[in-house]
Amino acid sequence: NAGVTQTPKFQVLKTGQSMTLQCAQDMNHNSMYWYRQDPGMGLRLIYYSASEGTTDKGEVPNGYNVSRLNKREFSLRLESAAPSQTSVYFCASIADSYEQYFGPGTRLTVT
Amino acid sequence: EDQVTQSPEALRLQEGESSSLNCSYTVSGLRGLFWYRQDPGKGPEFLFTLYSAGEEKEKERLKATLTKKESFLHITAPKPEDSATYLCAVDLGNFNKFYFGSGTKLNVKP
């Protein structure tokens, strides 16, 4: 099992460009999450998906959109990147036992 | 308003020097409190879930405890490989929405 995978690992964007961060899990989990992690601020929830076909906003959704493509995949889209979106982005899924599994992260820089 | 506060922000220990990390929360209706370990450049790794005051969980040199307002992660006789950032998170029962603290960066020197 690969667990939770994320692509790309690194990305540099110019202000105003768009991109999609991809996430996939092979553990048959229902719920998936997108977080951002900034120095000194811990992890903040952007969006989550409780099950295939549903998505909901977290603490910091502005500037982002998500798609739960199927049970395995949950993507995060930045339509018009801003320097304030420079961060490390983590995708996660949660097991029935409440254990949350995280991907390796995408390091995004917006110049 | 911070809902989850971790202290200290950073902790330096000598190998074998036991200590505790604190996670306090200012919310009601706690459904669960979670501890994670995060190594540099990697995603957090699950350690423990605690559900009710008085509960304790252990794993190797780590023991997590929970009271009504805070949780402690006790590290007994730490080794350099225990160096990492330790994160705690709470679930307020709002459909598995987790709120994370900013973490404690632990450095264990040999």
PDB file of N, CA and C in Angstrom, chain A residues 31 33 35 37 40-45 48 50-51 57-59 90 94 97-105 107, chain B residues 3 31-32 34 36 38 40-46 49 51 87 91 93-103:
ATOM      1  N   SER A  31     -13.273   9.649   4.350  1.00  0.00           N
ATOM      2  CA  SER A  31     -13.023  11.078   4.548  1.00  0.00           C
ATOM      3  C   SER A  31     -11.610  11.464   4.149  1.00  0.00           C
ATOM      4  N   TYR A  33      -8.941  15.148   3.501  1.00  0.00           N
ATOM      5  CA  TYR A  33      -8.732  16.519   3.981  1.00  0.00           C
ATOM      6  C   TYR A  33      -7.598  17.187   3.207  1.00  0.00           C
ATOM      7  N   TYR A  35      -4.941  20.377   4.152  1.00  0.00           N
ATOM      8  CA  TYR A  35      -4.439  21.318   5.136  1.00  0.00           C
ATOM      9  C   TYR A  35      -3.322  22.147   4.515  1.00  0.00           C
ATOM     10  N   GLN A  37       0.208  24.232   6.051  1.00  0.00           N
ATOM     11  CA  GLN A  37       1.040  24.391   7.240  1.00  0.00           C
ATOM     12  C   GLN A  37       2.001  25.543   7.014  1.00  0.00           C
ATOM     13  N   GLY A  40       4.961  28.343  12.569  1.00  0.00           N
ATOM     14  CA  GLY A  40       4.384  28.894  13.785  1.00  0.00           C
ATOM     15  C   GLY A  40       2.873  28.848  13.855  1.00  0.00           C
ATOM     16  N   MET A  41       2.205  28.285  12.842  1.00  0.00           N
ATOM     17  CA  MET A  41       0.739  28.310  12.848  1.00  0.00           C
ATOM     18  C   MET A  41       0.112  26.926  12.826  1.00  0.00           C
ATOM     19  N   GLY A  42       0.902  25.903  12.839  1.00  0.00           N
ATOM     20  CA  GLY A  42       0.335  24.563  12.828  1.00  0.00           C
ATOM     21  C   GLY A  42      -0.383  24.274  11.525  1.00  0.00           C
ATOM     22  N   LEU A  43      -1.174  23.236  11.536  1.00  0.00           N
ATOM     23  CA  LEU A  43      -1.933  22.826  10.358  1.00  0.00           C
ATOM     24  C   LEU A  43      -3.316  23.470  10.399  1.00  0.00           C
ATOM     25  N   ARG A  44      -3.737  24.028   9.292  1.00  0.00           N
ATOM     26  CA  ARG A  44      -5.070  24.618   9.205  1.00  0.00           C
ATOM     27  C   ARG A  44      -5.850  23.948   8.091  1.00  0.00           C
ATOM     28  N   LEU A  45      -7.098  23.616   8.404  1.00  0.00           N
ATOM     29  CA  LEU A  45      -7.930  22.880   7.468  1.00  0.00           C
ATOM     30  C   LEU A  45      -8.466  23.799   6.384  1.00  0.00           C
ATOM     31  N   TYR A  48     -12.542  19.757   3.408  1.00  0.00           N
ATOM     32  CA  TYR A  48     -12.592  18.331   3.655  1.00  0.00           C
ATOM     33  C   TYR A  48     -13.734  17.711   2.877  1.00  0.00           C
ATOM     34  N   ALA A  50     -16.262  14.415   3.420  1.00  0.00           N
ATOM     35  CA  ALA A  50     -16.674  13.339   4.312  1.00  0.00           C
ATOM     36  C   ALA A  50     -16.905  12.037   3.552  1.00  0.00           C
ATOM     37  N   SER A  51     -17.249  12.153   2.286  1.00  0.00           N
ATOM     38  CA  SER A  51     -17.462  10.957   1.479  1.00  0.00           C
ATOM     39  C   SER A  51     -17.425  11.356   0.011  1.00  0.00           C
ATOM     40  N   LYS A  57     -16.239  23.380   3.524  1.00  0.00           N
ATOM     41  CA  LYS A  57     -15.170  24.311   3.846  1.00  0.00           C
ATOM     42  C   LYS A  57     -14.616  24.054   5.240  1.00  0.00           C
ATOM     43  N   GLY A  58     -13.311  24.325   5.378  1.00  0.00           N
ATOM     44  CA  GLY A  58     -12.658  24.287   6.669  1.00  0.00           C
ATOM     45  C   GLY A  58     -12.424  25.691   7.193  1.00  0.00           C
ATOM     46  N   GLU A  59     -11.303  25.893   7.886  1.00  0.00           N
ATOM     47  CA  GLU A  59     -10.991  27.196   8.498  1.00  0.00           C
ATOM     48  C   GLU A  59     -10.591  28.255   7.487  1.00  0.00           C
ATOM     49  N   PHE A  90      -0.739  19.687   2.820  1.00  0.00           N
ATOM     50  CA  PHE A  90      -0.839  18.268   3.145  1.00  0.00           C
ATOM     51  C   PHE A  90      -2.252  17.773   2.874  1.00  0.00           C
ATOM     52  N   ILE A  94      -8.738   9.617   6.714  1.00  0.00           N
ATOM     53  CA  ILE A  94      -8.960   9.126   8.071  1.00  0.00           C
ATOM     54  C   ILE A  94      -9.616   7.759   8.043  1.00  0.00           C
ATOM     55  N   SER A  97     -10.863   3.973  12.597  1.00  0.00           N
ATOM     56  CA  SER A  97     -10.275   3.989  13.940  1.00  0.00           C
ATOM     57  C   SER A  97      -9.871   5.387  14.381  1.00  0.00           C
ATOM     58  N   TYR A  98     -10.139   6.394  13.524  1.00  0.00           N
ATOM     59  CA  TYR A  98      -9.839   7.793  13.856  1.00  0.00           C
ATOM     60  C   TYR A  98      -8.399   8.174  13.576  1.00  0.00           C
ATOM     61  N   GLU A  99      -7.576   7.246  13.116  1.00  0.00           N
ATOM     62  CA  GLU A  99      -6.207   7.581  12.760  1.00  0.00           C
ATOM     63  C   GLU A  99      -6.195   8.340  11.448  1.00  0.00           C
ATOM     64  N   GLN A 100      -5.523   9.476  11.443  1.00  0.00           N
ATOM     65  CA  GLN A 100      -5.439  10.297  10.246  1.00  0.00           C
ATOM     66  C   GLN A 100      -4.070  10.040   9.594  1.00  0.00           C
ATOM     67  N   TYR A 101      -4.103   9.711   8.310  1.00  0.00           N
ATOM     68  CA  TYR A 101      -2.888   9.426   7.562  1.00  0.00           C
ATOM     69  C   TYR A 101      -2.606  10.590   6.620  1.00  0.00           C
ATOM     70  N   PHE A 102      -1.363  11.080   6.673  1.00  0.00           N
ATOM     71  CA  PHE A 102      -0.977  12.232   5.882  1.00  0.00           C
ATOM     72  C   PHE A 102      -0.074  11.835   4.722  1.00  0.00           C
ATOM     73  N   GLY A 103      -0.179  12.621   3.647  1.00  0.00           N
ATOM     74  CA  GLY A 103       0.752  12.483   2.541  1.00  0.00           C
ATOM     75  C   GLY A 103       2.049  13.213   2.849  1.00  0.00           C
ATOM     76  N   PRO A 104       3.011  13.158   1.930  1.00  0.00           N
ATOM     77  CA  PRO A 104       4.329  13.756   2.164  1.00  0.00           C
ATOM     78  C   PRO A 104       4.363  15.269   1.986  1.00  0.00           C
ATOM     79  N   GLY A 105       3.305  15.852   1.438  1.00  0.00           N
ATOM     80  CA  GLY A 105       3.249  17.304   1.319  1.00  0.00           C
ATOM     81  C   GLY A 105       3.676  17.832  -0.049  1.00  0.00           C
ATOM     82  N   ARG A 107       5.266  21.459  -1.447  1.00  0.00           N
ATOM     83  CA  ARG A 107       5.841  22.744  -1.049  1.00  0.00           C
ATOM     84  C   ARG A 107       5.638  23.736  -2.175  1.00  0.00           C
TER      85      ARG A 107
ATOM     86  N   GLN B   3      -7.784  27.746  20.020  1.00  0.00           N
ATOM     87  CA  GLN B   3      -8.503  26.662  20.651  1.00  0.00           C
ATOM     88  C   GLN B   3      -7.554  25.605  21.173  1.00  0.00           C
ATOM     89  N   ARG B  31     -14.399  15.660  21.377  1.00  0.00           N
ATOM     90  CA  ARG B  31     -14.715  14.296  20.961  1.00  0.00           C
ATOM     91  C   ARG B  31     -13.485  13.406  20.999  1.00  0.00           C
ATOM     92  N   GLY B  32     -12.320  14.041  20.806  1.00  0.00           N
ATOM     93  CA  GLY B  32     -11.083  13.276  20.825  1.00  0.00           C
ATOM     94  C   GLY B  32      -9.885  14.212  20.757  1.00  0.00           C
ATOM     95  N   PHE B  34      -5.660  14.174  19.807  1.00  0.00           N
ATOM     96  CA  PHE B  34      -4.731  13.358  19.029  1.00  0.00           C
ATOM     97  C   PHE B  34      -3.326  13.914  19.126  1.00  0.00           C
ATOM     98  N   TYR B  36       0.512  13.692  17.221  1.00  0.00           N
ATOM     99  CA  TYR B  36       1.233  13.307  16.009  1.00  0.00           C
ATOM    100  C   TYR B  36       2.701  13.667  16.177  1.00  0.00           C
ATOM    101  N   GLN B  38       5.992  14.786  13.741  1.00  0.00           N
ATOM    102  CA  GLN B  38       6.324  15.230  12.395  1.00  0.00           C
ATOM    103  C   GLN B  38       7.836  15.425  12.275  1.00  0.00           C
ATOM    104  N   PRO B  40      11.173  16.565   9.930  1.00  0.00           N
ATOM    105  CA  PRO B  40      11.370  17.636   8.941  1.00  0.00           C
ATOM    106  C   PRO B  40      11.122  17.152   7.527  1.00  0.00           C
ATOM    107  N   GLY B  41      10.337  17.925   6.774  1.00  0.00           N
ATOM    108  CA  GLY B  41      10.083  17.612   5.371  1.00  0.00           C
ATOM    109  C   GLY B  41       9.100  16.482   5.143  1.00  0.00           C
ATOM    110  N   LYS B  42       8.424  16.043   6.194  1.00  0.00           N
ATOM    111  CA  LYS B  42       7.477  14.924   6.057  1.00  0.00           C
ATOM    112  C   LYS B  42       6.115  15.291   6.616  1.00  0.00           C
ATOM    113  N   GLY B  43       5.128  14.481   6.301  1.00  0.00           N
ATOM    114  CA  GLY B  43       3.806  14.669   6.862  1.00  0.00           C
ATOM    115  C   GLY B  43       3.727  14.142   8.278  1.00  0.00           C
ATOM    116  N   PRO B  44       2.766  14.639   9.071  1.00  0.00           N
ATOM    117  CA  PRO B  44       2.596  14.136  10.435  1.00  0.00           C
ATOM    118  C   PRO B  44       2.287  12.642  10.452  1.00  0.00           C
ATOM    119  N   GLU B  45       2.764  12.002  11.517  1.00  0.00           N
ATOM    120  CA  GLU B  45       2.546  10.563  11.714  1.00  0.00           C
ATOM    121  C   GLU B  45       1.756  10.375  12.997  1.00  0.00           C
ATOM    122  N   PHE B  46       0.655   9.651  12.906  1.00  0.00           N
ATOM    123  CA  PHE B  46      -0.228   9.447  14.044  1.00  0.00           C
ATOM    124  C   PHE B  46       0.473   8.710  15.181  1.00  0.00           C
ATOM    125  N   THR B  49      -4.640   8.513  20.176  1.00  0.00           N
ATOM    126  CA  THR B  49      -5.943   9.149  20.331  1.00  0.00           C
ATOM    127  C   THR B  49      -6.377   8.974  21.773  1.00  0.00           C
ATOM    128  N   TYR B  51      -9.720   9.877  24.397  1.00  0.00           N
ATOM    129  CA  TYR B  51     -11.130  10.245  24.283  1.00  0.00           C
ATOM    130  C   TYR B  51     -11.708  10.866  25.549  1.00  0.00           C
ATOM    131  N   LEU B  87       2.832  17.373  17.458  1.00  0.00           N
ATOM    132  CA  LEU B  87       1.612  18.151  17.249  1.00  0.00           C
ATOM    133  C   LEU B  87       0.456  17.517  18.001  1.00  0.00           C
ATOM    134  N   ASP B  91     -10.678  17.174  18.041  1.00  0.00           N
ATOM    135  CA  ASP B  91     -11.870  17.029  17.220  1.00  0.00           C
ATOM    136  C   ASP B  91     -13.047  17.445  18.095  1.00  0.00           C
ATOM    137  N   GLY B  93     -16.083  17.245  17.383  1.00  0.00           N
ATOM    138  CA  GLY B  93     -17.300  16.519  17.052  1.00  0.00           C
ATOM    139  C   GLY B  93     -18.011  17.119  15.867  1.00  0.00           C
ATOM    140  N   ASN B  94     -17.369  18.102  15.210  1.00  0.00           N
ATOM    141  CA  ASN B  94     -17.981  18.792  14.080  1.00  0.00           C
ATOM    142  C   ASN B  94     -17.654  18.034  12.795  1.00  0.00           C
ATOM    143  N   PHE B  95     -18.073  16.844  12.746  1.00  0.00           N
ATOM    144  CA  PHE B  95     -17.844  15.950  11.630  1.00  0.00           C
ATOM    145  C   PHE B  95     -16.374  15.814  11.284  1.00  0.00           C
ATOM    146  N   ASN B  96     -15.611  15.447  12.278  1.00  0.00           N
ATOM    147  CA  ASN B  96     -14.205  15.150  12.055  1.00  0.00           C
ATOM    148  C   ASN B  96     -13.400  16.319  11.530  1.00  0.00           C
ATOM    149  N   LYS B  97     -13.705  17.521  11.966  1.00  0.00           N
ATOM    150  CA  LYS B  97     -12.869  18.677  11.646  1.00  0.00           C
ATOM    151  C   LYS B  97     -11.882  18.834  12.787  1.00  0.00           C
ATOM    152  N   PHE B  98     -10.606  18.769  12.447  1.00  0.00           N
ATOM    153  CA  PHE B  98      -9.553  18.761  13.440  1.00  0.00           C
ATOM    154  C   PHE B  98      -8.872  20.115  13.530  1.00  0.00           C
ATOM    155  N   TYR B  99      -8.603  20.548  14.759  1.00  0.00           N
ATOM    156  CA  TYR B  99      -7.910  21.801  15.016  1.00  0.00           C
ATOM    157  C   TYR B  99      -6.564  21.475  15.643  1.00  0.00           C
ATOM    158  N   PHE B 100      -5.496  21.929  14.991  1.00  0.00           N
ATOM    159  CA  PHE B 100      -4.149  21.601  15.412  1.00  0.00           C
ATOM    160  C   PHE B 100      -3.496  22.726  16.200  1.00  0.00           C
ATOM    161  N   GLY B 101      -2.665  22.347  17.173  1.00  0.00           N
ATOM    162  CA  GLY B 101      -1.779  23.292  17.796  1.00  0.00           C
ATOM    163  C   GLY B 101      -0.574  23.542  16.900  1.00  0.00           C
ATOM    164  N   SER B 102       0.248  24.502  17.294  1.00  0.00           N
ATOM    165  CA  SER B 102       1.388  24.880  16.458  1.00  0.00           C
ATOM    166  C   SER B 102       2.608  23.996  16.684  1.00  0.00           C
ATOM    167  N   GLY B 103       2.527  23.090  17.665  1.00  0.00           N
ATOM    168  CA  GLY B 103       3.574  22.097  17.824  1.00  0.00           C
ATOM    169  C   GLY B 103       4.661  22.462  18.816  1.00  0.00           C
TER     170      GLY B 103
END
